Short mmCIF file of C-alpha atoms and ligand atoms in Angstrom, two decimals:
data_model
loop_
_atom_site.label_atom_id
_atom_site.label_comp_id
_atom_site.label_asym_id
_atom_site.label_seq_id
_atom_site.Cartn_x
_atom_site.Cartn_y
_atom_site.Cartn_z
CA MET L 1 -12.43 21.60 54.17
CA THR L 2 -12.11 21.51 50.38
CA ASN L 3 -15.19 21.45 48.14
CA ALA L 4 -15.55 18.43 45.84
CA ALA L 5 -15.16 19.37 42.15
CA ASP L 6 -18.32 19.39 40.03
CA VAL L 7 -16.75 16.81 37.71
CA GLY L 8 -13.53 14.82 37.54
CA VAL L 9 -12.77 15.84 33.97
CA LEU L 10 -13.97 18.75 31.86
CA VAL L 11 -13.25 18.48 28.13
CA VAL L 12 -13.51 21.65 26.05
CA GLY L 13 -14.29 20.93 22.38
CA GLY L 14 -16.46 18.22 20.86
CA GLY L 15 -14.32 17.24 17.87
CA VAL L 16 -12.62 13.86 17.61
CA LEU L 17 -9.79 14.85 19.94
CA GLY L 18 -12.17 16.07 22.65
CA LEU L 19 -14.24 12.90 22.17
CA GLY L 20 -11.12 10.73 22.38
CA HIS L 21 -10.32 12.28 25.75
CA ALA L 22 -13.90 12.12 27.01
CA ILE L 23 -14.30 8.44 26.10
CA ALA L 24 -10.92 7.48 27.58
CA ALA L 25 -11.75 9.35 30.80
CA LEU L 26 -15.17 7.69 31.06
CA ARG L 27 -13.54 4.30 30.56
CA ALA L 28 -11.08 5.10 33.35
CA GLY L 29 -14.01 5.72 35.66
CA HIS L 30 -14.03 9.54 35.78
CA ARG L 31 -17.10 11.71 35.92
CA VAL L 32 -16.80 13.67 32.66
CA MET L 33 -18.39 16.80 31.19
CA LEU L 34 -17.79 17.96 27.61
CA CYS L 35 -18.56 21.50 26.45
CA GLU L 36 -18.94 22.16 22.72
CA ARG L 37 -19.70 25.73 21.68
CA ASP L 38 -21.74 24.76 18.61
CA SER L 39 -25.01 22.85 18.57
CA VAL L 40 -23.10 19.97 16.90
CA ALA L 41 -19.39 19.58 16.15
CA ARG L 42 -18.66 21.51 12.94
CA GLY L 43 -14.86 21.59 12.90
CA ALA L 44 -12.25 19.53 11.07
CA SER L 45 -13.58 16.32 12.61
CA VAL L 46 -16.70 16.36 10.43
CA ARG L 47 -15.06 17.83 7.31
CA ASN L 48 -12.40 15.22 6.64
CA PHE L 49 -12.08 12.09 4.48
CA GLY L 50 -12.84 9.71 7.31
CA MET L 51 -9.55 8.00 6.57
CA ILE L 52 -8.04 6.16 9.48
CA TRP L 53 -4.61 6.06 7.89
CA PRO L 54 -1.73 4.37 9.78
CA ILE L 55 0.24 4.02 6.52
CA GLY L 56 0.83 7.79 6.53
CA GLN L 57 2.67 7.71 9.85
CA PRO L 58 6.42 7.14 10.19
CA ARG L 59 7.56 3.88 11.73
CA GLY L 60 7.84 4.13 15.52
CA PRO L 61 5.64 5.67 18.21
CA LEU L 62 3.38 7.58 15.79
CA GLN L 63 2.66 4.48 13.77
CA GLN L 64 1.95 2.56 16.97
CA GLN L 65 -0.35 5.37 18.09
CA ALA L 66 -2.17 5.25 14.73
CA LEU L 67 -2.55 1.45 14.92
CA ARG L 68 -3.89 1.64 18.47
CA SER L 69 -6.35 4.32 17.34
CA ARG L 70 -7.37 2.13 14.41
CA GLN L 71 -8.19 -0.63 16.90
CA LEU L 72 -10.24 1.80 19.00
CA TRP L 73 -12.14 3.02 15.92
CA SER L 74 -13.18 -0.58 15.10
CA GLU L 75 -14.17 -1.29 18.66
CA LEU L 76 -16.14 1.95 18.97
CA GLY L 77 -17.75 1.45 15.56
CA GLU L 78 -19.31 -1.73 16.97
CA LEU L 79 -20.27 -0.20 20.30
CA ALA L 80 -21.53 3.14 19.01
CA GLY L 81 -23.14 1.77 15.84
CA PHE L 82 -21.31 3.49 13.00
CA ARG L 83 -19.57 2.07 9.93
CA CYS L 84 -15.85 1.57 10.44
CA GLU L 85 -14.98 -0.40 7.33
CA ALA L 86 -11.69 -2.25 7.02
CA THR L 87 -11.26 -1.18 3.40
CA GLY L 88 -7.46 -0.91 3.48
CA SER L 89 -5.70 1.53 1.18
CA LEU L 90 -4.31 1.35 -2.33
CA HIS L 91 -1.45 3.59 -3.47
CA VAL L 92 -0.95 3.41 -7.23
CA ALA L 93 2.11 4.15 -9.38
CA TYR L 94 2.06 5.44 -12.96
CA ALA L 95 5.78 6.11 -13.30
CA ASP L 96 8.94 4.13 -12.53
CA ASP L 97 10.00 6.49 -9.73
CA GLU L 98 6.60 6.17 -8.03
CA TRP L 99 6.79 2.38 -8.34
CA GLN L 100 10.31 2.44 -6.88
CA VAL L 101 9.08 4.28 -3.79
CA LEU L 102 6.27 1.77 -3.32
CA GLU L 103 8.73 -1.13 -3.69
CA GLN L 104 11.12 0.42 -1.19
CA PHE L 105 8.31 1.02 1.29
CA ALA L 106 7.12 -2.60 0.94
CA ASP L 107 10.67 -4.05 1.07
CA ASP L 108 11.33 -2.17 4.25
CA ALA L 109 8.33 -3.97 5.79
CA VAL L 110 7.28 -0.71 7.42
CA LEU L 111 3.97 -2.36 8.28
CA PRO L 112 3.06 -6.06 8.28
CA GLY L 113 0.78 -7.46 5.59
CA LEU L 114 1.61 -5.01 2.79
CA GLU L 115 1.06 -6.36 -0.73
CA LEU L 116 2.93 -5.06 -3.75
CA LEU L 117 0.58 -5.57 -6.71
CA SER L 118 1.29 -5.81 -10.43
CA ALA L 119 -0.83 -3.59 -12.67
CA GLY L 120 -3.22 -6.49 -13.32
CA GLU L 121 -3.52 -7.32 -9.63
CA ALA L 122 -4.11 -3.65 -8.78
CA ILE L 123 -6.94 -3.49 -11.30
CA ARG L 124 -8.46 -6.64 -9.88
CA ARG L 125 -8.37 -4.93 -6.45
CA GLN L 126 -9.76 -1.66 -7.86
CA PRO L 127 -11.48 -2.17 -11.23
CA ARG L 128 -12.00 1.59 -11.73
CA LEU L 129 -8.24 2.27 -11.95
CA CYS L 130 -7.04 3.75 -15.26
CA GLU L 131 -5.12 1.02 -17.04
CA SER L 132 -2.96 3.14 -19.30
CA GLY L 133 0.54 3.49 -17.87
CA LEU L 134 -0.28 1.75 -14.59
CA ARG L 135 2.92 0.26 -13.12
CA GLY L 136 1.35 -1.31 -10.06
CA GLY L 137 0.11 -0.60 -6.59
CA LEU L 138 0.66 -1.09 -2.90
CA PHE L 139 -2.21 -2.47 -0.86
CA SER L 140 -2.21 -2.05 2.89
CA PRO L 141 -4.83 -3.77 5.05
CA HIS L 142 -4.46 -1.35 7.97
CA GLU L 143 -6.55 1.61 6.86
CA ALA L 144 -10.23 2.02 7.73
CA ASN L 145 -12.98 4.25 6.38
CA VAL L 146 -15.62 6.00 8.47
CA ASP L 147 -18.16 8.63 7.45
CA PRO L 148 -16.79 11.51 9.53
CA GLY L 149 -20.10 13.26 10.22
CA ALA L 150 -21.92 10.06 11.10
CA ALA L 151 -19.04 8.69 13.19
CA VAL L 152 -18.57 11.85 15.26
CA ALA L 153 -22.33 12.12 15.89
CA ALA L 154 -22.46 8.45 16.91
CA LEU L 155 -19.48 8.87 19.25
CA HIS L 156 -21.24 11.83 20.92
CA ARG L 157 -24.37 9.76 21.50
CA PHE L 158 -22.36 6.75 22.67
CA ALA L 159 -20.36 8.83 25.16
CA GLU L 160 -23.58 10.31 26.52
CA ARG L 161 -25.01 6.82 27.02
CA GLU L 162 -21.83 5.93 28.87
CA GLY L 163 -22.42 8.80 31.31
CA LEU L 164 -20.91 11.86 29.59
CA GLU L 165 -22.50 15.12 30.68
CA ARG L 166 -22.67 16.77 27.29
CA ARG L 167 -23.18 20.51 27.02
CA LEU L 168 -23.79 21.55 23.42
CA GLY L 169 -24.07 25.21 22.46
CA THR L 170 -21.85 25.93 25.43
CA ALA L 171 -18.69 27.95 24.88
CA VAL L 172 -16.02 28.00 27.55
CA VAL L 173 -14.76 31.58 27.84
CA ALA L 174 -12.11 31.39 30.57
CA ILE L 175 -10.07 28.73 32.32
CA GLU L 176 -7.91 28.85 35.40
CA SER L 177 -6.62 26.09 37.62
CA GLY L 178 -9.55 23.79 38.40
CA VAL L 179 -12.27 26.17 37.15
CA ALA L 180 -13.80 26.87 33.75
CA THR L 181 -16.20 29.73 33.12
CA LEU L 182 -18.95 29.14 30.58
CA ALA L 183 -20.38 31.89 28.35
CA SER L 184 -23.45 31.94 30.62
CA GLY L 185 -21.20 32.90 33.54
CA THR L 186 -21.57 29.48 35.21
CA ARG L 187 -18.36 28.19 36.73
CA VAL L 188 -17.57 24.49 36.51
CA THR L 189 -14.92 23.01 38.77
CA ALA L 190 -12.92 19.97 37.64
CA GLU L 191 -9.83 18.05 38.74
CA HIS L 192 -8.65 17.88 35.13
CA ILE L 193 -9.52 20.33 32.36
CA VAL L 194 -8.53 19.28 28.83
CA VAL L 195 -8.70 21.91 26.08
CA CYS L 196 -9.20 20.42 22.58
CA THR L 197 -10.40 23.45 20.67
CA GLY L 198 -8.83 22.49 17.34
CA ASP L 199 -7.64 25.37 15.21
CA ASP L 200 -9.34 27.94 17.43
CA PHE L 201 -6.19 28.16 19.46
CA ARG L 202 -6.23 31.83 20.29
CA GLY L 203 -9.48 32.27 22.16
CA LEU L 204 -8.68 30.83 25.56
CA PHE L 205 -4.92 31.20 25.94
CA PRO L 206 -3.76 33.87 23.46
CA GLU L 207 -0.27 34.31 24.91
CA LEU L 208 0.40 30.60 25.08
CA PHE L 209 -0.60 30.16 21.48
CA ALA L 210 1.35 33.18 20.29
CA ALA L 211 4.49 31.38 21.48
CA SER L 212 3.40 27.89 20.42
CA GLY L 213 4.51 27.58 16.81
CA LEU L 214 0.98 26.52 15.86
CA VAL L 215 -0.30 27.53 12.48
CA ARG L 216 -3.58 26.92 10.63
CA CYS L 217 -4.03 25.02 7.39
CA LYS L 218 -7.05 25.24 5.07
CA LEU L 219 -7.98 22.28 2.85
CA GLN L 220 -10.38 22.22 -0.07
CA MET L 221 -12.65 19.19 -0.52
CA LEU L 222 -15.52 17.93 -2.65
CA ALA L 223 -18.02 15.11 -2.90
CA LEU L 224 -18.84 13.21 -6.12
CA GLY L 225 -22.08 11.37 -6.62
CA PRO L 226 -24.49 9.94 -6.11
CA GLN L 227 -22.75 6.77 -7.26
CA PRO L 228 -24.91 4.34 -9.25
CA ASP L 229 -25.92 0.76 -8.46
CA GLY L 230 -24.68 0.72 -4.89
CA PHE L 231 -21.10 1.28 -6.08
CA ARG L 232 -18.57 0.64 -3.30
CA LEU L 233 -15.06 2.05 -3.63
CA GLY L 234 -13.33 -0.67 -1.63
CA PRO L 235 -9.78 0.34 -0.71
CA MET L 236 -9.34 4.09 -0.35
CA CYS L 237 -7.08 5.36 -3.14
CA ALA L 238 -4.01 7.56 -3.46
CA ALA L 239 -1.41 8.13 -6.20
CA GLY L 240 2.06 9.61 -6.77
CA LEU L 241 1.55 13.07 -5.26
CA THR L 242 0.48 11.51 -1.97
CA LEU L 243 3.87 9.84 -1.62
CA LEU L 244 5.36 13.33 -1.18
CA HIS L 245 2.85 14.31 1.44
CA TYR L 246 2.87 11.75 4.25
CA PRO L 247 5.85 11.25 6.56
CA GLY L 248 5.26 7.49 6.24
CA PHE L 249 7.13 7.52 2.91
CA ALA L 250 9.84 9.99 3.92
CA ALA L 251 12.47 7.31 4.57
CA CYS L 252 12.23 5.81 1.04
CA PRO L 253 15.51 6.55 -0.79
CA GLY L 254 13.67 7.05 -4.10
CA LEU L 255 11.55 9.88 -2.77
CA ALA L 256 14.05 12.64 -3.57
CA ALA L 257 14.07 11.83 -7.30
CA LEU L 258 10.28 11.56 -7.38
CA ARG L 259 9.99 14.91 -5.59
CA ALA L 260 12.37 16.53 -8.08
CA ARG L 261 10.38 15.24 -11.08
CA LEU L 262 6.99 16.18 -9.70
CA ALA L 263 8.28 19.64 -8.71
CA VAL L 264 8.62 20.28 -12.45
CA GLU L 265 5.75 18.24 -13.89
CA ARG L 266 3.22 19.03 -11.18
CA ALA L 267 4.34 22.50 -10.14
CA ALA L 268 0.79 23.90 -10.09
CA GLU L 269 -0.47 21.11 -7.83
CA ILE L 270 2.52 21.36 -5.52
CA ALA L 271 2.19 25.15 -5.22
CA ARG L 272 -1.35 24.59 -3.88
CA GLY L 273 -0.38 21.64 -1.70
CA ILE L 274 -2.57 19.33 -3.76
CA HIS L 275 -2.44 15.57 -3.50
CA VAL L 276 -5.48 13.48 -4.26
CA LEU L 277 -7.15 10.97 -1.99
CA VAL L 278 -10.51 9.23 -2.41
CA SER L 279 -12.76 7.76 0.26
CA GLN L 280 -16.47 7.08 0.56
CA ARG L 281 -19.33 8.27 2.77
CA ASP L 282 -22.25 6.25 4.08
CA ASP L 283 -24.50 7.72 1.35
CA GLY L 284 -22.12 6.32 -1.30
CA CYS L 285 -20.73 9.70 -2.41
CA LEU L 286 -16.99 9.76 -2.89
CA ILE L 287 -14.99 12.26 -0.84
CA VAL L 288 -12.17 13.72 -2.91
CA GLY L 289 -9.48 16.24 -1.94
CA ASP L 290 -7.35 18.03 -1.08
CA SER L 291 -5.21 21.16 -1.13
CA HIS L 292 -3.21 22.82 1.67
CA GLU L 293 -2.97 26.53 2.36
CA TYR L 294 -0.94 27.46 5.42
CA GLY L 295 -1.00 30.55 7.58
CA ASP L 296 -3.68 32.98 8.57
CA GLY L 297 -4.29 34.80 5.33
CA PHE L 298 -6.88 32.44 3.89
CA GLY L 299 -10.48 33.47 3.46
CA PRO L 300 -13.77 31.67 2.85
CA VAL L 301 -13.37 31.22 -0.91
CA LEU L 302 -13.30 27.80 -2.57
CA ASP L 303 -10.95 28.21 -5.49
CA ALA L 304 -12.16 26.89 -8.88
CA ALA L 305 -8.64 26.38 -10.25
CA THR L 306 -7.71 24.27 -7.22
CA GLU L 307 -10.82 22.17 -7.75
CA ARG L 308 -9.98 21.68 -11.43
CA LEU L 309 -6.45 20.53 -10.57
CA ILE L 310 -7.79 18.05 -8.01
CA LEU L 311 -10.31 16.59 -10.48
CA ASP L 312 -7.80 16.50 -13.35
CA TYR L 313 -5.31 14.61 -11.20
CA LEU L 314 -8.04 12.22 -10.03
CA ARG L 315 -8.79 11.40 -13.69
CA THR L 316 -5.18 10.31 -14.21
CA PHE L 317 -5.73 7.26 -12.03
CA LEU L 318 -9.41 6.65 -11.23
CA ALA L 319 -12.51 6.62 -13.44
CA VAL L 320 -15.28 7.07 -10.91
CA PRO L 321 -18.74 5.98 -12.07
CA ASN L 322 -20.31 9.39 -11.44
CA ALA L 323 -17.91 12.34 -11.34
CA GLU L 324 -20.54 15.02 -10.76
CA VAL L 325 -19.51 17.40 -7.99
CA VAL L 326 -22.41 17.56 -5.54
CA GLU L 327 -20.74 19.31 -2.60
CA ARG L 328 -17.77 21.54 -1.96
CA TRP L 329 -16.37 22.60 1.37
CA SER L 330 -13.21 23.58 3.14
CA GLY L 331 -11.89 22.65 6.54
CA SER L 332 -8.98 23.77 8.63
CA TYR L 333 -6.81 22.31 11.32
CA ALA L 334 -3.95 23.41 13.51
CA LEU L 335 -0.46 22.02 13.10
CA GLN L 336 2.99 22.79 14.44
CA ARG L 337 5.32 24.74 12.21
CA GLY L 338 8.29 22.57 13.25
CA GLY L 339 6.50 19.36 12.24
CA GLU L 340 5.95 18.03 15.78
CA PRO L 341 2.93 15.72 15.71
CA ILE L 342 1.03 17.31 18.62
CA PHE L 343 0.96 20.40 20.81
CA ARG L 344 0.63 19.84 24.56
CA ALA L 345 0.89 22.54 27.19
CA GLY L 346 -0.11 22.98 30.83
CA PRO L 347 -0.94 26.66 31.28
CA ALA L 348 -2.17 26.11 34.88
CA PRO L 349 -2.17 23.19 37.33
CA GLY L 350 -4.75 20.60 36.25
CA VAL L 351 -5.22 22.27 32.86
CA GLU L 352 -3.93 20.65 29.66
CA VAL L 353 -4.14 22.06 26.17
CA VAL L 354 -3.99 19.29 23.56
CA THR L 355 -4.20 20.27 19.91
CA GLY L 356 -2.14 20.65 16.73
CA VAL L 357 -2.72 17.09 15.53
CA GLY L 358 -2.63 18.33 11.94
CA GLY L 359 -3.71 16.20 8.99
CA SER L 360 -3.74 12.93 10.92
CA GLY L 361 -6.04 13.89 13.76
CA MET L 362 -8.82 11.55 12.71
CA THR L 363 -6.29 8.71 12.61
CA ARG L 364 -4.55 9.38 15.92
CA SER L 365 -6.93 11.21 18.28
CA LEU L 366 -8.59 8.27 20.00
CA ALA L 367 -5.22 6.91 21.10
CA ILE L 368 -4.02 10.39 22.10
CA GLY L 369 -7.01 10.67 24.46
CA GLU L 370 -6.03 7.34 26.02
CA GLU L 371 -2.45 8.51 26.43
CA THR L 372 -3.45 11.72 28.22
CA VAL L 373 -5.74 9.89 30.62
CA GLY L 374 -3.13 7.15 31.19
CA ARG L 375 -0.63 9.81 32.32
CA TRP L 376 -2.99 10.93 35.11
CA ARG L 377 -2.83 7.44 36.57
CA THR L 378 0.96 7.48 36.71
CA SER L 379 1.50 11.12 37.78
C1 LIG K 401 -10.50 18.73 5.06
C2 LIG K 401 -9.79 17.88 6.06
C3 LIG K 401 -9.51 16.55 5.76
C4 LIG K 401 -8.87 15.75 6.70
N1 LIG K 401 -8.76 14.40 6.49
C5 LIG K 401 -8.30 13.59 7.47
C6 LIG K 401 -8.35 12.18 7.35
O1 LIG K 401 -8.96 11.64 6.43
N2 LIG K 401 -7.71 11.42 8.29
C7 LIG K 401 -7.12 12.00 9.38
O2 LIG K 401 -6.54 11.27 10.17
N3 LIG K 401 -7.19 13.33 9.60
C8 LIG K 401 -7.76 14.14 8.69
N4 LIG K 401 -7.84 15.48 8.89
C9 LIG K 401 -7.38 16.03 10.16
C10 LIG K 401 -8.41 15.86 11.26
O3 LIG K 401 -9.71 16.07 10.75
C11 LIG K 401 -8.13 16.85 12.40
O4 LIG K 401 -6.80 16.70 12.84
C12 LIG K 401 -9.03 16.57 13.61
O5 LIG K 401 -10.37 16.51 13.21
C13 LIG K 401 -8.84 17.65 14.67
O6 LIG K 401 -9.76 17.37 15.70
P1 LIG K 401 -9.98 18.39 16.88
O7 LIG K 401 -10.97 17.76 17.78
O8 LIG K 401 -8.65 18.81 17.42
O9 LIG K 401 -10.56 19.71 16.18
P2 LIG K 401 -12.07 20.08 15.68
O10 LIG K 401 -12.72 18.97 14.99
O11 LIG K 401 -11.90 21.36 14.93
O12 LIG K 401 -12.83 20.33 17.02
C14 LIG K 401 -12.61 21.41 17.89
C15 LIG K 401 -13.95 21.73 18.53
O13 LIG K 401 -13.75 22.66 19.60
C16 LIG K 401 -14.88 23.52 19.63
N5 LIG K 401 -14.48 24.72 20.37
C17 LIG K 401 -13.54 25.64 20.02
N6 LIG K 401 -13.44 26.59 20.97
C18 LIG K 401 -14.33 26.27 21.95
C19 LIG K 401 -14.68 26.85 23.20
N7 LIG K 401 -14.09 27.95 23.64
N8 LIG K 401 -15.65 26.27 23.96
C20 LIG K 401 -16.27 25.12 23.52
N9 LIG K 401 -15.97 24.53 22.34
C21 LIG K 401 -15.01 25.07 21.57
C22 LIG K 401 -15.18 23.76 18.15
O14 LIG K 401 -16.51 24.21 17.96
C23 LIG K 401 -14.92 22.39 17.56
O15 LIG K 401 -16.10 21.58 17.48
C24 LIG K 401 -8.46 16.31 7.95
C25 LIG K 401 -8.72 17.65 8.23
C26 LIG K 401 -9.39 18.43 7.30
C27 LIG K 401 -9.70 19.86 7.64
#
């Protein structure tokens, strides 16, 4: 006689990817436990911009995944009681080559409903844009803004109400087929174990990760505020440097020329992986970032020169009402060196490692959870 497992699904890690799996498994009718080693999630999922950003994904399955996730974010915002605001996004151009990339992206109809805006129209959409030299902008209705800390906390509470057995302050220290050992020594049996431990990809399966091609990336961020008079940002903003960053723009023929110009004119920013995005938190503060430092050599320091470059670039396109820096932090995520959008591995029967979602994990994770759980039904 075989013993019944303690739970159907054990999720390790309480960031957005772990939550995406837990919620999808609950919805599919599984009995689910989630173990998070900290007392609350403190990883990348609560340190990001809260940008649900389909426009950054290349056309095809990744864009579809991002759009499905976007739908889930809206739905869960209603159910779990957090703000998921359909702000859309606004990319602005201050040079002909930036404008050309935006035109090419819009002409290609990479997403439905894109609007190419003249300078005047862009300013009407975002009155805080700097007027001087503005060529125009691209508005996309698909992006949504959440406050990452509030949204992740609300998703935890929602999942618990839906039946999740949540174990906070509970590190998983070993996993084999069907059994996870907690730091207390307790063993939990499960039909499916899903490991979503973010950039801590060495702890549980060191050999697997040594061969995985996963690498860490540190980002530097800040918050500006408080903003006066209930100021609302509206569409989340990005400018020329961002066009180099996201794969969504990679197919635009004008990108090579833009990259060549910015490599010279913005060498300091590019050396630090800086491109500047702006979103807003529930308390009204603006979230501004970021920089990218790859590898394992980075330490805890927040670099003042990086911060200056971020703020200087911000001032080239947006005059925020209150530009006082009130918070600074860094975050890190795991990504694949080869550019693959996710790392999946099955180190033992019934055990799946899912991580390496990189800089678009907030955007894509809810749909990724659904995909993993959907595969169980068909396998
Ligand atoms: C600064 C920054 C800005 C970003 N901005 C955006 C954005 O605006 N939009 C977007 O789409 N993406 C963004 N990203 C990317 C996105 O935040 C990440 O891809 C995503 O949060 C990764 O989620 P995760 O659940 O895999 O990892 P995490 O959020 O890091 O969660 C992993 C969790 O696992 C827990 N854990 C680890 N080991 C164990 C163990 N042994 N036992 C139990 N628990 C364990 C950790 O404590 C942690 O809570 C950003 C990332 C950063 C760092």
